[in-house]
Amino acid sequence: MPHKFNAARRDKIPKQKHRVTSWPEYNEGLRQRGDLTVWISEDALSLWSAPRRTTRGGQPHYSDLAIEMCLTLGLVFKQPLRQTQGLMRSIARLLGVAITVPDFSTLSRRGNGLTLRPKPKSRCDKPVQLVVDSTGLKIFGEGDWLEEKHKARRKRRSWRKLHLGLDLVSGEIVCSDLTKDDVGDPTALPDLLDQVAGPVSHFLAGGAYDGDPTSDLLAARFGSLIEVTIPPPKKAILSPDAAKEPTARDDHIAEIAAHGRMAWQKATGYNQRSRGETLMGRWKAVIGPKLKARNFKNQKTEAKIGVWVLNRMTGLGRPSFERTA
């Protein structure tokens, strides 16, 4: 990786220093992240019961909003479904509201393919600068205890792949998807781009997305003027028509050959892709490195709620930095 080229003398390179310029607002936003009134409002309680259905079949007791609220609280406070039910009952009792709380089996059943509320429209009217990255999340399975206790051979560890798209301008997650571990990053990209509302001016991603299929897909979706920054591999070669009609990838290869990969990284703004990696670390610190749900549809619902939670926290306040050294 380019940022490791100077690893041998990394200790001699002075570290950049920054200062937060919006500390009062950001500090208050951090406090509000722990405020229960952020998660439960009067509007949510008024929509707790499901509307009467007009077709044949059983009448649901709880609306999708009620199920989503309970699952959100369970995700934020890292509670299993039974403990989530108890948490919601205690909150309803403290608020003095006469509502019934769905039991853990209802939460599990309704969470299977739950339709979440549409995300609010972004307050930023600038084109999206999209950074796409993926990470692995552990799921429930037989682990070290089986091997140690019963001397049984452990099955291959299973995991899911979480794909996230971050807008560098607004700081929000604008697209997400949870796939099985055999789905490659370029394969999941079309479904991610379908979720992006509005124009995209810049696309940054890792070397796994390198190739004509990704470039053609981005040009077809957002126009030929989109700026695509994907690092070509070390042994990449120019296209046959590079002398007459060079592509963006050819320009990247030529600039790396002329000035080096570190200079290319700085000139193209590829350093901003680290914010995508920071987002993955933030997910695993706030949401967690594992998925609690057992089946795939519930896991997809859990991942969607995690995206909503992180965006909600981002909306409460973001720090503004300025470099001091």
CSV table of N, CA, C and O in Angstrom, one decimal, residues 188-255:
chain,number,residue,atom,x,y,z
A,188,ALA,N,-21.1,-6.3,-5.9
A,188,ALA,CA,-22.1,-5.6,-5.0
A,188,ALA,C,-22.3,-4.1,-5.4
A,188,ALA,O,-23.2,-3.5,-4.9
A,189,LEU,N,-21.4,-3.6,-6.2
A,189,LEU,CA,-21.4,-2.2,-6.5
A,189,LEU,C,-22.7,-1.7,-7.2
A,189,LEU,O,-23.2,-0.6,-6.9
A,190,PRO,N,-23.3,-2.4,-8.2
A,190,PRO,CA,-24.5,-1.9,-8.8
A,190,PRO,C,-25.6,-1.7,-7.8
A,190,PRO,O,-26.3,-0.6,-7.9
A,191,ASP,N,-25.8,-2.6,-6.9
A,191,ASP,CA,-26.9,-2.4,-5.9
A,191,ASP,C,-26.6,-1.2,-5.0
A,191,ASP,O,-27.5,-0.5,-4.6
A,192,LEU,N,-25.4,-0.9,-4.7
A,192,LEU,CA,-25.0,0.2,-3.9
A,192,LEU,C,-25.3,1.5,-4.7
A,192,LEU,O,-25.9,2.5,-4.1
A,193,LEU,N,-25.0,1.6,-5.9
A,193,LEU,CA,-25.2,2.8,-6.7
A,193,LEU,C,-26.7,3.1,-6.9
A,193,LEU,O,-27.0,4.2,-7.1
A,194,ASP,N,-27.5,2.0,-6.9
A,194,ASP,CA,-28.9,2.2,-7.0
A,194,ASP,C,-29.5,3.0,-5.9
A,194,ASP,O,-30.6,3.7,-6.0
A,195,GLN,N,-28.8,3.0,-4.7
A,195,GLN,CA,-29.3,3.7,-3.5
A,195,GLN,C,-28.9,5.2,-3.5
A,195,GLN,O,-29.4,5.9,-2.6
A,196,VAL,N,-28.0,5.6,-4.3
A,196,VAL,CA,-27.5,7.0,-4.3
A,196,VAL,C,-28.4,7.9,-5.1
A,196,VAL,O,-28.7,7.7,-6.3
A,197,ALA,N,-29.0,8.8,-4.4
A,197,ALA,CA,-29.9,9.8,-5.0
A,197,ALA,C,-29.1,11.1,-5.3
A,197,ALA,O,-28.6,11.7,-4.4
A,198,GLY,N,-29.1,11.4,-6.5
A,198,GLY,CA,-28.4,12.6,-6.9
A,198,GLY,C,-27.1,12.3,-7.7
A,198,GLY,O,-26.7,11.2,-7.8
A,199,PRO,N,-26.5,13.4,-8.2
A,199,PRO,CA,-25.2,13.2,-9.0
A,199,PRO,C,-24.0,12.8,-8.1
A,199,PRO,O,-24.0,13.2,-6.9
A,200,VAL,N,-23.1,12.2,-8.7
A,200,VAL,CA,-21.8,11.8,-8.0
A,200,VAL,C,-20.7,12.4,-8.9
A,200,VAL,O,-20.6,12.2,-10.1
A,201,SER,N,-19.9,13.2,-8.2
A,201,SER,CA,-18.8,13.9,-8.9
A,201,SER,C,-17.5,13.2,-8.8
A,201,SER,O,-16.6,13.4,-9.7
A,202,HIS,N,-17.3,12.4,-7.7
A,202,HIS,CA,-16.0,11.8,-7.5
A,202,HIS,C,-16.3,10.4,-6.9
A,202,HIS,O,-17.1,10.3,-6.0
A,203,PHE,N,-15.5,9.4,-7.3
A,203,PHE,CA,-15.7,8.0,-6.8
A,203,PHE,C,-14.3,7.5,-6.4
A,203,PHE,O,-13.4,7.5,-7.2
A,204,LEU,N,-14.1,7.1,-5.1
A,204,LEU,CA,-12.9,6.6,-4.6
A,204,LEU,C,-13.1,5.2,-4.1
A,204,LEU,O,-14.1,5.0,-3.4
A,205,ALA,N,-12.2,4.3,-4.4
A,205,ALA,CA,-12.3,2.9,-3.9
A,205,ALA,C,-11.0,2.3,-4.0
A,205,ALA,O,-10.0,2.8,-4.6
A,206,GLY,N,-10.8,1.1,-3.4
A,206,GLY,CA,-9.6,0.4,-3.4
A,206,GLY,C,-9.3,-0.3,-4.7
A,206,GLY,O,-10.1,-0.3,-5.6
A,207,GLY,N,-8.2,-1.0,-4.7
A,207,GLY,CA,-7.8,-1.7,-5.9
A,207,GLY,C,-8.7,-2.8,-6.3
A,207,GLY,O,-8.6,-3.3,-7.5
A,208,ALA,N,-9.5,-3.3,-5.4
A,208,ALA,CA,-10.4,-4.4,-5.8
A,208,ALA,C,-11.4,-4.0,-6.9
A,208,ALA,O,-12.0,-4.9,-7.6
A,209,TYR,N,-11.7,-2.7,-7.0
A,209,TYR,CA,-12.7,-2.2,-8.0
A,209,TYR,C,-12.0,-1.9,-9.3
A,209,TYR,O,-12.7,-1.4,-10.2
A,210,ASP,N,-10.7,-2.1,-9.4
A,210,ASP,CA,-10.0,-1.7,-10.7
A,210,ASP,C,-10.5,-2.6,-11.8
A,210,ASP,O,-10.7,-3.8,-11.7
A,211,GLY,N,-10.8,-1.9,-13.0
A,211,GLY,CA,-11.2,-2.6,-14.2
A,211,GLY,C,-12.2,-1.9,-15.0
A,211,GLY,O,-12.8,-0.9,-14.5
A,212,ASP,N,-12.4,-2.3,-16.2
A,212,ASP,CA,-13.3,-1.6,-17.1
A,212,ASP,C,-14.8,-1.8,-16.6
A,212,ASP,O,-15.6,-0.8,-16.8
A,213,PRO,N,-15.2,-2.9,-16.1
A,213,PRO,CA,-16.6,-3.0,-15.6
A,213,PRO,C,-17.0,-1.9,-14.6
A,213,PRO,O,-18.1,-1.3,-14.8
A,214,THR,N,-16.1,-1.6,-13.7
A,214,THR,CA,-16.5,-0.5,-12.7
A,214,THR,C,-16.5,0.8,-13.4
A,214,THR,O,-17.4,1.6,-13.2
A,215,SER,N,-15.5,1.1,-14.3
A,215,SER,CA,-15.5,2.4,-15.0
A,215,SER,C,-16.7,2.6,-15.9
A,215,SER,O,-17.3,3.7,-15.9
A,216,ASP,N,-17.0,1.5,-16.6
A,216,ASP,CA,-18.2,1.6,-17.5
A,216,ASP,C,-19.5,1.8,-16.7
A,216,ASP,O,-20.4,2.6,-17.1
A,217,LEU,N,-19.6,1.1,-15.6
A,217,LEU,CA,-20.8,1.3,-14.8
A,217,LEU,C,-21.0,2.7,-14.2
A,217,LEU,O,-22.1,3.2,-14.3
A,218,LEU,N,-19.9,3.2,-13.7
A,218,LEU,CA,-19.9,4.6,-13.2
A,218,LEU,C,-20.3,5.6,-14.3
A,218,LEU,O,-21.0,6.6,-14.1
A,219,ALA,N,-19.7,5.5,-15.5
A,219,ALA,CA,-19.9,6.4,-16.6
A,219,ALA,C,-21.4,6.3,-17.0
A,219,ALA,O,-22.0,7.3,-17.4
A,220,ALA,N,-22.0,5.1,-17.0
A,220,ALA,CA,-23.3,4.9,-17.4
A,220,ALA,C,-24.3,5.5,-16.4
A,220,ALA,O,-25.4,6.0,-16.8
A,221,ARG,N,-24.0,5.4,-15.1
A,221,ARG,CA,-24.9,5.9,-14.1
A,221,ARG,C,-24.8,7.4,-13.9
A,221,ARG,O,-25.8,8.1,-13.7
A,222,PHE,N,-23.6,7.9,-13.9
A,222,PHE,CA,-23.4,9.3,-13.5
A,222,PHE,C,-22.7,10.2,-14.6
A,222,PHE,O,-22.4,11.3,-14.3
A,223,GLY,N,-22.5,9.7,-15.7
A,223,GLY,CA,-22.0,10.5,-16.8
A,223,GLY,C,-20.5,10.3,-17.0
A,223,GLY,O,-19.8,9.8,-16.0
A,224,SER,N,-20.0,10.7,-18.1
A,224,SER,CA,-18.6,10.5,-18.4
A,224,SER,C,-17.6,11.5,-17.7
A,224,SER,O,-16.4,11.3,-17.7
A,225,LEU,N,-18.2,12.5,-17.1
A,225,LEU,CA,-17.4,13.5,-16.4
A,225,LEU,C,-17.1,13.1,-15.0
A,225,LEU,O,-16.3,13.9,-14.3
A,226,ILE,N,-17.6,12.0,-14.5
A,226,ILE,CA,-17.3,11.6,-13.1
A,226,ILE,C,-15.8,11.3,-13.0
A,226,ILE,O,-15.2,10.7,-13.8
A,227,GLU,N,-15.2,11.7,-11.9
A,227,GLU,CA,-13.8,11.5,-11.6
A,227,GLU,C,-13.7,10.2,-10.8
A,227,GLU,O,-14.2,10.1,-9.7
A,228,VAL,N,-13.0,9.3,-11.4
A,228,VAL,CA,-12.8,7.9,-10.8
A,228,VAL,C,-11.3,7.8,-10.3
A,228,VAL,O,-10.4,7.9,-11.1
A,229,THR,N,-11.2,7.6,-9.0
A,229,THR,CA,-9.8,7.4,-8.5
A,229,THR,C,-9.7,6.0,-7.8
A,229,THR,O,-10.2,5.8,-6.7
A,230,ILE,N,-9.1,5.1,-8.6
A,230,ILE,CA,-8.9,3.7,-8.1
A,230,ILE,C,-7.5,3.4,-8.4
A,230,ILE,O,-7.0,3.5,-9.6
A,231,PRO,N,-6.7,3.0,-7.5
A,231,PRO,CA,-5.3,2.7,-7.7
A,231,PRO,C,-5.1,1.5,-8.6
A,231,PRO,O,-5.6,0.4,-8.3
A,232,PRO,N,-4.4,1.6,-9.7
A,232,PRO,CA,-4.1,0.4,-10.5
A,232,PRO,C,-3.0,-0.5,-9.9
A,232,PRO,O,-2.3,0.0,-9.0
A,233,PRO,N,-3.0,-1.7,-10.2
A,233,PRO,CA,-2.0,-2.6,-9.6
A,233,PRO,C,-0.6,-2.2,-10.0
A,233,PRO,O,-0.4,-1.5,-10.9
A,234,LYS,N,0.4,-2.8,-9.3
A,234,LYS,CA,1.8,-2.4,-9.5
A,234,LYS,C,2.2,-2.7,-10.9
A,234,LYS,O,3.0,-2.0,-11.5
A,235,LYS,N,1.7,-3.8,-11.5
A,235,LYS,CA,2.2,-4.3,-12.8
A,235,LYS,C,1.2,-3.9,-13.9
A,235,LYS,O,1.1,-4.6,-14.9
A,236,ALA,N,0.3,-2.9,-13.6
A,236,ALA,CA,-0.7,-2.5,-14.6
A,236,ALA,C,0.0,-2.0,-15.9
A,236,ALA,O,1.0,-1.3,-15.8
A,237,ILE,N,-0.6,-2.2,-17.0
A,237,ILE,CA,-0.1,-1.7,-18.3
A,237,ILE,C,-1.1,-0.8,-18.9
A,237,ILE,O,-2.3,-0.9,-18.6
A,238,LEU,N,-0.7,0.0,-19.9
A,238,LEU,CA,-1.6,0.9,-20.6
A,238,LEU,C,-2.5,0.1,-21.5
A,238,LEU,O,-2.2,-0.9,-22.0
A,239,SER,N,-3.6,0.7,-21.8
A,239,SER,CA,-4.6,0.1,-22.8
A,239,SER,C,-4.0,0.3,-24.2
A,239,SER,O,-3.1,1.1,-24.5
A,240,PRO,N,-4.5,-0.5,-25.2
A,240,PRO,CA,-3.9,-0.5,-26.5
A,240,PRO,C,-4.1,0.9,-27.2
A,240,PRO,O,-3.3,1.3,-28.0
A,241,ASP,N,-5.1,1.6,-26.8
A,241,ASP,CA,-5.4,2.9,-27.4
A,241,ASP,C,-4.9,4.1,-26.6
A,241,ASP,O,-5.4,5.2,-26.7
A,242,ALA,N,-4.0,3.8,-25.7
A,242,ALA,CA,-3.6,4.9,-24.7
A,242,ALA,C,-2.9,6.0,-25.4
A,242,ALA,O,-3.0,7.2,-24.9
A,243,ALA,N,-2.2,5.8,-26.5
A,243,ALA,CA,-1.5,6.9,-27.2
A,243,ALA,C,-2.5,7.9,-27.9
A,243,ALA,O,-2.2,9.1,-27.9
A,244,LYS,N,-3.6,7.4,-28.4
A,244,LYS,CA,-4.6,8.2,-29.0
A,244,LYS,C,-5.7,8.7,-28.1
A,244,LYS,O,-6.1,9.9,-28.0
A,245,GLU,N,-6.3,7.7,-27.4
A,245,GLU,CA,-7.4,8.1,-26.5
A,245,GLU,C,-7.2,7.4,-25.1
A,245,GLU,O,-7.7,6.4,-24.8
A,246,PRO,N,-6.4,8.1,-24.3
A,246,PRO,CA,-6.1,7.5,-23.0
A,246,PRO,C,-7.3,7.6,-22.1
A,246,PRO,O,-8.0,8.6,-22.0
A,247,THR,N,-7.5,6.6,-21.3
A,247,THR,CA,-8.5,6.6,-20.3
A,247,THR,C,-8.0,7.1,-19.0
A,247,THR,O,-6.8,7.5,-18.9
A,248,ALA,N,-8.9,7.3,-18.1
A,248,ALA,CA,-8.5,7.8,-16.7
A,248,ALA,C,-7.5,6.9,-16.1
A,248,ALA,O,-6.6,7.3,-15.4
A,249,ARG,N,-7.7,5.6,-16.3
A,249,ARG,CA,-6.8,4.6,-15.7
A,249,ARG,C,-5.4,4.7,-16.4
A,249,ARG,O,-4.4,4.6,-15.7
A,250,ASP,N,-5.4,5.0,-17.7
A,250,ASP,CA,-4.1,5.2,-18.3
A,250,ASP,C,-3.4,6.4,-17.7
A,250,ASP,O,-2.1,6.4,-17.6
A,251,ASP,N,-4.1,7.5,-17.5
A,251,ASP,CA,-3.5,8.7,-16.9
A,251,ASP,C,-3.0,8.4,-15.5
A,251,ASP,O,-1.9,8.9,-15.1
A,252,HIS,N,-3.7,7.6,-14.7
A,252,HIS,CA,-3.2,7.2,-13.4
A,252,HIS,C,-1.9,6.4,-13.5
A,252,HIS,O,-0.9,6.6,-12.8
A,253,ILE,N,-1.9,5.4,-14.4
A,253,ILE,CA,-0.7,4.6,-14.6
A,253,ILE,C,0.5,5.5,-15.0
A,253,ILE,O,1.7,5.3,-14.5
A,254,ALA,N,0.3,6.4,-16.0
A,254,ALA,CA,1.4,7.3,-16.4
A,254,ALA,C,1.9,8.2,-15.3
A,254,ALA,O,3.1,8.4,-15.2
A,255,GLU,N,1.0,8.7,-14.5
A,255,GLU,CA,1.4,9.6,-13.5
A,255,GLU,C,2.2,8.9,-12.4
A,255,GLU,O,3.1,9.4,-11.8
